[in-house]
mmCIF file of C-alpha atoms in Angstrom:
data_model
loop_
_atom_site.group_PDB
_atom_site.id
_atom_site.type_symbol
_atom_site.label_atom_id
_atom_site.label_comp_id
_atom_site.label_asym_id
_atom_site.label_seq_id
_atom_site.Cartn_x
_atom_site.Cartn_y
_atom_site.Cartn_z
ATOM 1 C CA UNK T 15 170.987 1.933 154.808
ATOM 2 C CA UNK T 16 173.029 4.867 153.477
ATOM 3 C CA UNK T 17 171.996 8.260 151.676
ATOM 4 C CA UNK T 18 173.849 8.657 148.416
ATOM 5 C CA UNK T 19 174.907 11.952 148.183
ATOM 6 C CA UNK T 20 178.934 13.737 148.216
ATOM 7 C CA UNK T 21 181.727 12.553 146.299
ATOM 8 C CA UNK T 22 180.370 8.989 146.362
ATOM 9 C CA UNK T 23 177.351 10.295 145.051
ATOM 10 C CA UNK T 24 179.018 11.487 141.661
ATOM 11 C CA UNK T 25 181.136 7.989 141.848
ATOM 12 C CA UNK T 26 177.394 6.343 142.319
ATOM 13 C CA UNK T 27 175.822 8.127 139.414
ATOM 14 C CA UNK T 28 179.000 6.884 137.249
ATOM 15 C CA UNK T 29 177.716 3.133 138.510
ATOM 16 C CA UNK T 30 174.327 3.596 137.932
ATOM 17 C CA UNK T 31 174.929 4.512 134.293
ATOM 18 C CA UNK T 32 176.176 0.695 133.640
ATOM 19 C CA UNK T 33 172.216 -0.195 133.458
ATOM 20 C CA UNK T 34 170.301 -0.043 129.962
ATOM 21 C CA UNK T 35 167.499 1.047 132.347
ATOM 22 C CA UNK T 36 169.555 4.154 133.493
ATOM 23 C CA UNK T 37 171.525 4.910 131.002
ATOM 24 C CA UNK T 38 169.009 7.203 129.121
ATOM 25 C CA UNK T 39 168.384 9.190 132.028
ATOM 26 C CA UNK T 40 169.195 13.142 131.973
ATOM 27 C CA UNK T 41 171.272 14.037 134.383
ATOM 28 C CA UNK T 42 168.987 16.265 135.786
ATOM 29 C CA UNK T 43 166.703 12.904 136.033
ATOM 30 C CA UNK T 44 169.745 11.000 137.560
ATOM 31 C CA UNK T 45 170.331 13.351 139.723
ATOM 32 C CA UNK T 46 166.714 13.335 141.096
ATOM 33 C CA UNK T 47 167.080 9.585 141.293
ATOM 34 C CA UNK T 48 170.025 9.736 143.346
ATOM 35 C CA UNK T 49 168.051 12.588 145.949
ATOM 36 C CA UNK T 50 165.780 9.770 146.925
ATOM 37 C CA UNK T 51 167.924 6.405 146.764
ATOM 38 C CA UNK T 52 169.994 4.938 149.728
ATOM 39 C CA UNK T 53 172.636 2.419 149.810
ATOM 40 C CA UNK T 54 172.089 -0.991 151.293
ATOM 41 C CA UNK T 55 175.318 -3.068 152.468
ATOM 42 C CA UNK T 56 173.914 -7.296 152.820
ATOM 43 C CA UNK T 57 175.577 -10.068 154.388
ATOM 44 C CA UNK T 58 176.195 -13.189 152.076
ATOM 45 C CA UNK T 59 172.854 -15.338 152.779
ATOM 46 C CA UNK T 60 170.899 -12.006 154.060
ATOM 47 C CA UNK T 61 167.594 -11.022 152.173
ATOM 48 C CA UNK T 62 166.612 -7.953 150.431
ATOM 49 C CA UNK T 63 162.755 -8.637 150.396
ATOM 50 C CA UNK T 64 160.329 -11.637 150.269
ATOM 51 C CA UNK T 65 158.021 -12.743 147.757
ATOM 52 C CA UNK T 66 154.461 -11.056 148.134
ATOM 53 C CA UNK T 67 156.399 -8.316 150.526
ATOM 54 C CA UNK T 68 154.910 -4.714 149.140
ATOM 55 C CA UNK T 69 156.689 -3.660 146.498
ATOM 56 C CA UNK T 70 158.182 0.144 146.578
ATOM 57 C CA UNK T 71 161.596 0.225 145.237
ATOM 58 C CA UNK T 72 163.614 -1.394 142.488
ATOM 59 C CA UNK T 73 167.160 -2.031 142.880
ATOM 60 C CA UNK T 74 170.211 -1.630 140.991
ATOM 61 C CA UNK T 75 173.101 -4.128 142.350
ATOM 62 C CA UNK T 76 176.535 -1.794 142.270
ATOM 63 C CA UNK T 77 178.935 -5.090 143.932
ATOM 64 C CA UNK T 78 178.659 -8.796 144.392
ATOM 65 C CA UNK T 79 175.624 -11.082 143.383
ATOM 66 C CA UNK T 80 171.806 -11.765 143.968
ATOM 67 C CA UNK T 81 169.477 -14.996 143.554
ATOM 68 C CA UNK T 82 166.423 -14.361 142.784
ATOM 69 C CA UNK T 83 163.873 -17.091 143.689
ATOM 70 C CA UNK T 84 160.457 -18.276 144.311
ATOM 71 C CA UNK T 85 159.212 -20.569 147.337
ATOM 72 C CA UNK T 86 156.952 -23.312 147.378
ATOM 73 C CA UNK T 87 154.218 -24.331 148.908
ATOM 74 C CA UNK T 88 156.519 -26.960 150.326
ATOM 75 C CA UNK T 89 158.867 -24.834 151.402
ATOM 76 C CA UNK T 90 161.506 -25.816 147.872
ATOM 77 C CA UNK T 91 163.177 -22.942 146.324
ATOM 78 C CA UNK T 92 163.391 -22.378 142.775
ATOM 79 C CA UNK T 93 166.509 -19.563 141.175
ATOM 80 C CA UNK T 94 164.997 -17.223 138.679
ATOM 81 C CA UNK T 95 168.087 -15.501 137.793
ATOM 82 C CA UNK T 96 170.952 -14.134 139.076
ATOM 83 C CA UNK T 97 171.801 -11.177 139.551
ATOM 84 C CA UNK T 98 175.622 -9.585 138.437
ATOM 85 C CA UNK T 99 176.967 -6.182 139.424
ATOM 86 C CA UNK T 100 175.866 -3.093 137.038
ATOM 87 C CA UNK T 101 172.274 -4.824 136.402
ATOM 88 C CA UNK T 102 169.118 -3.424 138.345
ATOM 89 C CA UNK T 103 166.328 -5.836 139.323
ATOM 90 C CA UNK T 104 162.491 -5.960 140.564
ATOM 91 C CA UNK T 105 162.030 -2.943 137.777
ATOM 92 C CA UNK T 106 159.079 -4.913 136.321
ATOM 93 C CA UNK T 107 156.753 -4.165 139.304
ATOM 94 C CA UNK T 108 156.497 -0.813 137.830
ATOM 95 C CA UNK T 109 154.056 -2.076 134.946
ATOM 96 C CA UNK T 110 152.746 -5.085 137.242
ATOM 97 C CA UNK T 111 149.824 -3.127 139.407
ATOM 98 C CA UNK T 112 150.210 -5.373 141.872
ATOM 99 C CA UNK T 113 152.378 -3.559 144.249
ATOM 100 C CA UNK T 114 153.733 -7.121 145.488
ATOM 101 C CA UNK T 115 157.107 -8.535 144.908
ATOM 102 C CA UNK T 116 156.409 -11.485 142.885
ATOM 103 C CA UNK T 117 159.864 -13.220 144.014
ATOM 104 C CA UNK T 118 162.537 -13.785 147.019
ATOM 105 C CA UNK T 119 165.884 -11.721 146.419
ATOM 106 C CA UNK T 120 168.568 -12.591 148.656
ATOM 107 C CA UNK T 121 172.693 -11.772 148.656
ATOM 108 C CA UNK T 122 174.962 -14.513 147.414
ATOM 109 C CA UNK T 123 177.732 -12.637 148.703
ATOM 110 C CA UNK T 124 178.558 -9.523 150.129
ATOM 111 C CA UNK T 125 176.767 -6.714 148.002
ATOM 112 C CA UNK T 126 175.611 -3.376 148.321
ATOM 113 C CA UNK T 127 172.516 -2.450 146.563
ATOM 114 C CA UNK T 128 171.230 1.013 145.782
ATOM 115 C CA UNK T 129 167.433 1.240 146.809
ATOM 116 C CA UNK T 130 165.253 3.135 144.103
ATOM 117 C CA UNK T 131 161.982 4.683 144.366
ATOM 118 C CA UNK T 132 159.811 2.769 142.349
ATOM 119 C CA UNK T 133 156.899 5.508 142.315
ATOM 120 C CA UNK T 134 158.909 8.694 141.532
ATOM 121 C CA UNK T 135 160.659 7.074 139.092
ATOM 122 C CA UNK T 136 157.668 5.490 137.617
ATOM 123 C CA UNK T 137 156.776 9.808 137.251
ATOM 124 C CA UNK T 138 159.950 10.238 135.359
ATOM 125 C CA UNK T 139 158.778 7.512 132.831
ATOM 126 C CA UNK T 140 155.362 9.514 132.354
ATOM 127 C CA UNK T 141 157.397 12.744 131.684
ATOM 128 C CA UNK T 142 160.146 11.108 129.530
ATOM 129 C CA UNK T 143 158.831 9.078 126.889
ATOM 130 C CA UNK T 144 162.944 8.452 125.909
ATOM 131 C CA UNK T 145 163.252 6.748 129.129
ATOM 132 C CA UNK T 146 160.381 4.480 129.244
ATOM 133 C CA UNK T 147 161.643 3.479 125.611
ATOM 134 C CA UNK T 148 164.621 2.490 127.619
ATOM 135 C CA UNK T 149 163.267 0.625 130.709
ATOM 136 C CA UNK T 150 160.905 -1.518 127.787
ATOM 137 C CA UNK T 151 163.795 -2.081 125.521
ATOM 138 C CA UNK T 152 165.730 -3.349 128.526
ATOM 139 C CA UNK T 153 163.053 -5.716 130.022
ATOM 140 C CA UNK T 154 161.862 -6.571 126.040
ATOM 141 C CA UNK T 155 165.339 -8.143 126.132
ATOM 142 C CA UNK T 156 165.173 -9.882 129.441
ATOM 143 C CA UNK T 157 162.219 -11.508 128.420
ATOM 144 C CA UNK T 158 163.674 -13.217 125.233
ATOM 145 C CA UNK T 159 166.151 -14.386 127.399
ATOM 146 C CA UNK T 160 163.402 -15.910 129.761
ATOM 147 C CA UNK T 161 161.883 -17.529 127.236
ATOM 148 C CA UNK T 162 165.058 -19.116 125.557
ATOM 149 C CA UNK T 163 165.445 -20.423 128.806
ATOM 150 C CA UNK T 164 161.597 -22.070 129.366
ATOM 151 C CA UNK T 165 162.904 -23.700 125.867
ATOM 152 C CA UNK T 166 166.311 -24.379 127.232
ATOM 153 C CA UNK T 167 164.306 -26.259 130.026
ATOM 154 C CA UNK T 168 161.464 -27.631 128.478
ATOM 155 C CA UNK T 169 163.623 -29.297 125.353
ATOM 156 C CA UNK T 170 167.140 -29.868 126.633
ATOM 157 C CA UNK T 171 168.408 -32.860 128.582
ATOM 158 C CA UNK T 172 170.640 -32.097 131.574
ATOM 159 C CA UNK T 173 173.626 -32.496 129.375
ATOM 160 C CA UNK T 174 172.137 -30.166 127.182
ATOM 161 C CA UNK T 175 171.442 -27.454 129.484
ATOM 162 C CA UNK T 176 174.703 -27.726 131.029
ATOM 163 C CA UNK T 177 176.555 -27.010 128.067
ATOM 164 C CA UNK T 178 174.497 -24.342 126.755
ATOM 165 C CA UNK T 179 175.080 -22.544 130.028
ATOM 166 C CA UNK T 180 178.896 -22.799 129.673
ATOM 167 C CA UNK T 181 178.831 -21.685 126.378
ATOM 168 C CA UNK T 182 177.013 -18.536 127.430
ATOM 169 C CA UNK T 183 179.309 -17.925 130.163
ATOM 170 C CA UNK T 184 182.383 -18.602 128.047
ATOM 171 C CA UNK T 185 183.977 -16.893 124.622
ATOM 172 C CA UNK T 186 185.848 -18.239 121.784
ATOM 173 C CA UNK T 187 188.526 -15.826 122.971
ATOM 174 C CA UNK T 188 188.369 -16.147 126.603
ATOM 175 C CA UNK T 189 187.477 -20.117 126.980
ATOM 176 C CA UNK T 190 187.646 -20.578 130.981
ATOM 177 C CA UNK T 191 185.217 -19.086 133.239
ATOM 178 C CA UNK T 192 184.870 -18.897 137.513
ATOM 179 C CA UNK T 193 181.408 -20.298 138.812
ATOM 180 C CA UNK T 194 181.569 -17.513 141.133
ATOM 181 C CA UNK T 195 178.515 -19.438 143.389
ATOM 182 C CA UNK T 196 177.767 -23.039 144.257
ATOM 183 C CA UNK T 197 176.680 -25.538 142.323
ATOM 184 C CA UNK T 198 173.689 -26.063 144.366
ATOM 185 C CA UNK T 199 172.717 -22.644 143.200
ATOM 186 C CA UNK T 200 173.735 -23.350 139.612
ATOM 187 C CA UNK T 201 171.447 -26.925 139.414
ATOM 188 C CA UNK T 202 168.801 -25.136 140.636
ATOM 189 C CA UNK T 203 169.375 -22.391 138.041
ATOM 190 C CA UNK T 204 169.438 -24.914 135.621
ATOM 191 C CA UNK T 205 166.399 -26.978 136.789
ATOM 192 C CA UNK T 206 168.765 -30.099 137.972
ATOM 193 C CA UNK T 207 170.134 -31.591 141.291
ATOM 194 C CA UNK T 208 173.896 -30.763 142.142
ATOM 195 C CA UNK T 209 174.585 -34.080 141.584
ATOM 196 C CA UNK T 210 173.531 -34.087 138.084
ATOM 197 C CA UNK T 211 175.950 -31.257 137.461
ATOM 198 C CA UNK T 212 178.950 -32.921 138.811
ATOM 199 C CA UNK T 213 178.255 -36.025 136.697
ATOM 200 C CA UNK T 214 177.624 -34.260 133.493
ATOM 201 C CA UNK T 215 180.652 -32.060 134.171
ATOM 202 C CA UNK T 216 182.734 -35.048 134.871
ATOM 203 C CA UNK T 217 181.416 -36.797 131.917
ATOM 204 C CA UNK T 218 182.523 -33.688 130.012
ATOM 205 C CA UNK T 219 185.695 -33.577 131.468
ATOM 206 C CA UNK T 220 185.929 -37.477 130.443
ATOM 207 C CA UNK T 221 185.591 -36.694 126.822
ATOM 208 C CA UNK T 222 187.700 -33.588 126.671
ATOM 209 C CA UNK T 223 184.919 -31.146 126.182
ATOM 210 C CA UNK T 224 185.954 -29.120 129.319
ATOM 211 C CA UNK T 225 188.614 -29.016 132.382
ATOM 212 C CA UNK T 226 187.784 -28.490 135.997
ATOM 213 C CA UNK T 227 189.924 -26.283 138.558
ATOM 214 C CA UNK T 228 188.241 -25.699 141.199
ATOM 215 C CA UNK T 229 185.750 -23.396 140.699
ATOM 216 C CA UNK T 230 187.590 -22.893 137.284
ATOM 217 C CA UNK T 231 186.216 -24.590 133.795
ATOM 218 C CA UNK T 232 187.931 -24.236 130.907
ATOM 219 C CA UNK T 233 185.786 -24.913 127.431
ATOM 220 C CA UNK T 234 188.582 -26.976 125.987
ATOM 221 C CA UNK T 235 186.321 -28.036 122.350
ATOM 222 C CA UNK T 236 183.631 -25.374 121.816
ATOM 223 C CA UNK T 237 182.550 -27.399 118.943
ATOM 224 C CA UNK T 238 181.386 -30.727 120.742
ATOM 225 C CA UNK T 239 179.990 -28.171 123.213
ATOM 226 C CA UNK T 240 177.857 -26.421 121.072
ATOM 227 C CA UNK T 241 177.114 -30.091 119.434
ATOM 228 C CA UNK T 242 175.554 -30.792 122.980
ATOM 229 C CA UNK T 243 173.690 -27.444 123.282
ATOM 230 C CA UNK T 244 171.978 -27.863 119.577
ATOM 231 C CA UNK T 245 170.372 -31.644 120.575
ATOM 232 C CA UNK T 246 166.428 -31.948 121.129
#
């Protein structure tokens, strides 16, 4: 764990500003921030913290990805989200009271965090009303998300949720996308077994919906795509 502070620190602060969250920070306030947050450098697979681990810091993720996830009683692991560079995550303890991290987070690659204390900044939301604006705006927006998702899952077939996924990873303008992770990780994202996604895929390919490369799809008839993604 590293101090951020120097010429990285100013390079940092640039970074940080990627986040809705942080973005409406002063830079006096940023600056504050960055006197009491240190750098943390994980191994692909390592963990950050554990569900029901005390919760004291938020994170912002400055390189590579994150899975967050929840464990079973059974030991089963279910994704939550994931995590991309420039987002921060675990921000929602600071309303939650609970002081407990109500999820796993865990590197899919190599990534450095940056470590933020959750309590001073939850002072700087009590003396910056333009701030805590901010932080609900952001996580007012994460929750639609969420809960276009619960609908995604509750009223979509696997075929469905597969192709609404690729249609919002993809553009009209910039049809192929990189899976970037596994597609165990992905099915469980998505609520389905691996093997689920390679036959839908394939069955996708089959019709001319979408080419495979590798880790490499390329949306090939948006149209039939988004046909997929509207049926109940």
């Amino acid at each position: 764990m590293t101090p951020a502070d120097g010429a990285e620190g100013c390079d940092l602060a640039t970074d940080l500003r990627q986040a809705p969250l942080l973005a409406a920070l002063s830079p006096a306030q940023l600056a504050r921030l960055l006197q009491r947050a240190s750098q943390v450098r994980l191994a692909a697979g390592q963990m950050l913290f554990r569900q029901e681990e005390p919760a004291e810091r938020f994170y912002f993720l400055r390189s590579g990805q994150i899975r967050l996830f929840r464990l079973s009683s059974d030991g089963g692991e279910k994704i939550i989200e994931l995590i991309r560079a420039g987002q921060t995550f675990a921000e929602a303890l600071l309303f939650m009271g609970t002081g407990r991290y109500p999820v796993c987070a865990a590197a899919l690659t190599e990534a450095q965090v940056v470590s933020i204390d959750a309590a001073d900044f939850a002072a700087m939301l009590r003396e910056s009303p333009e701030t805590c604006f901010a932080l609900l705006g952001d996580l007012s927006r994460r929750l639609h998300t969420m809960i276009a998702e619960i609908d995604s899952l509750a009223l979509l077939s696997a075929q469905g949720r597969v192709a609404r996924w690729l249609l919002q990873n993809s553009q009209a303008e910039a049809p192929a996308l990189r899976l970037g992770v596994t597609k165990a990780v992905l099915a469980s994202r998505l609520s389905i077994q691996p093997e689920t996604w390679s036959r839908v895929t394939r069955r996708l390919v089959d019709a001319g919906v979408i080419s495979v490369k590798g880790e490499r799809i390329e949306v090939r008839n948006r149209a039939a795509l988004q046909a997929l993604a509207d049926e109940i």
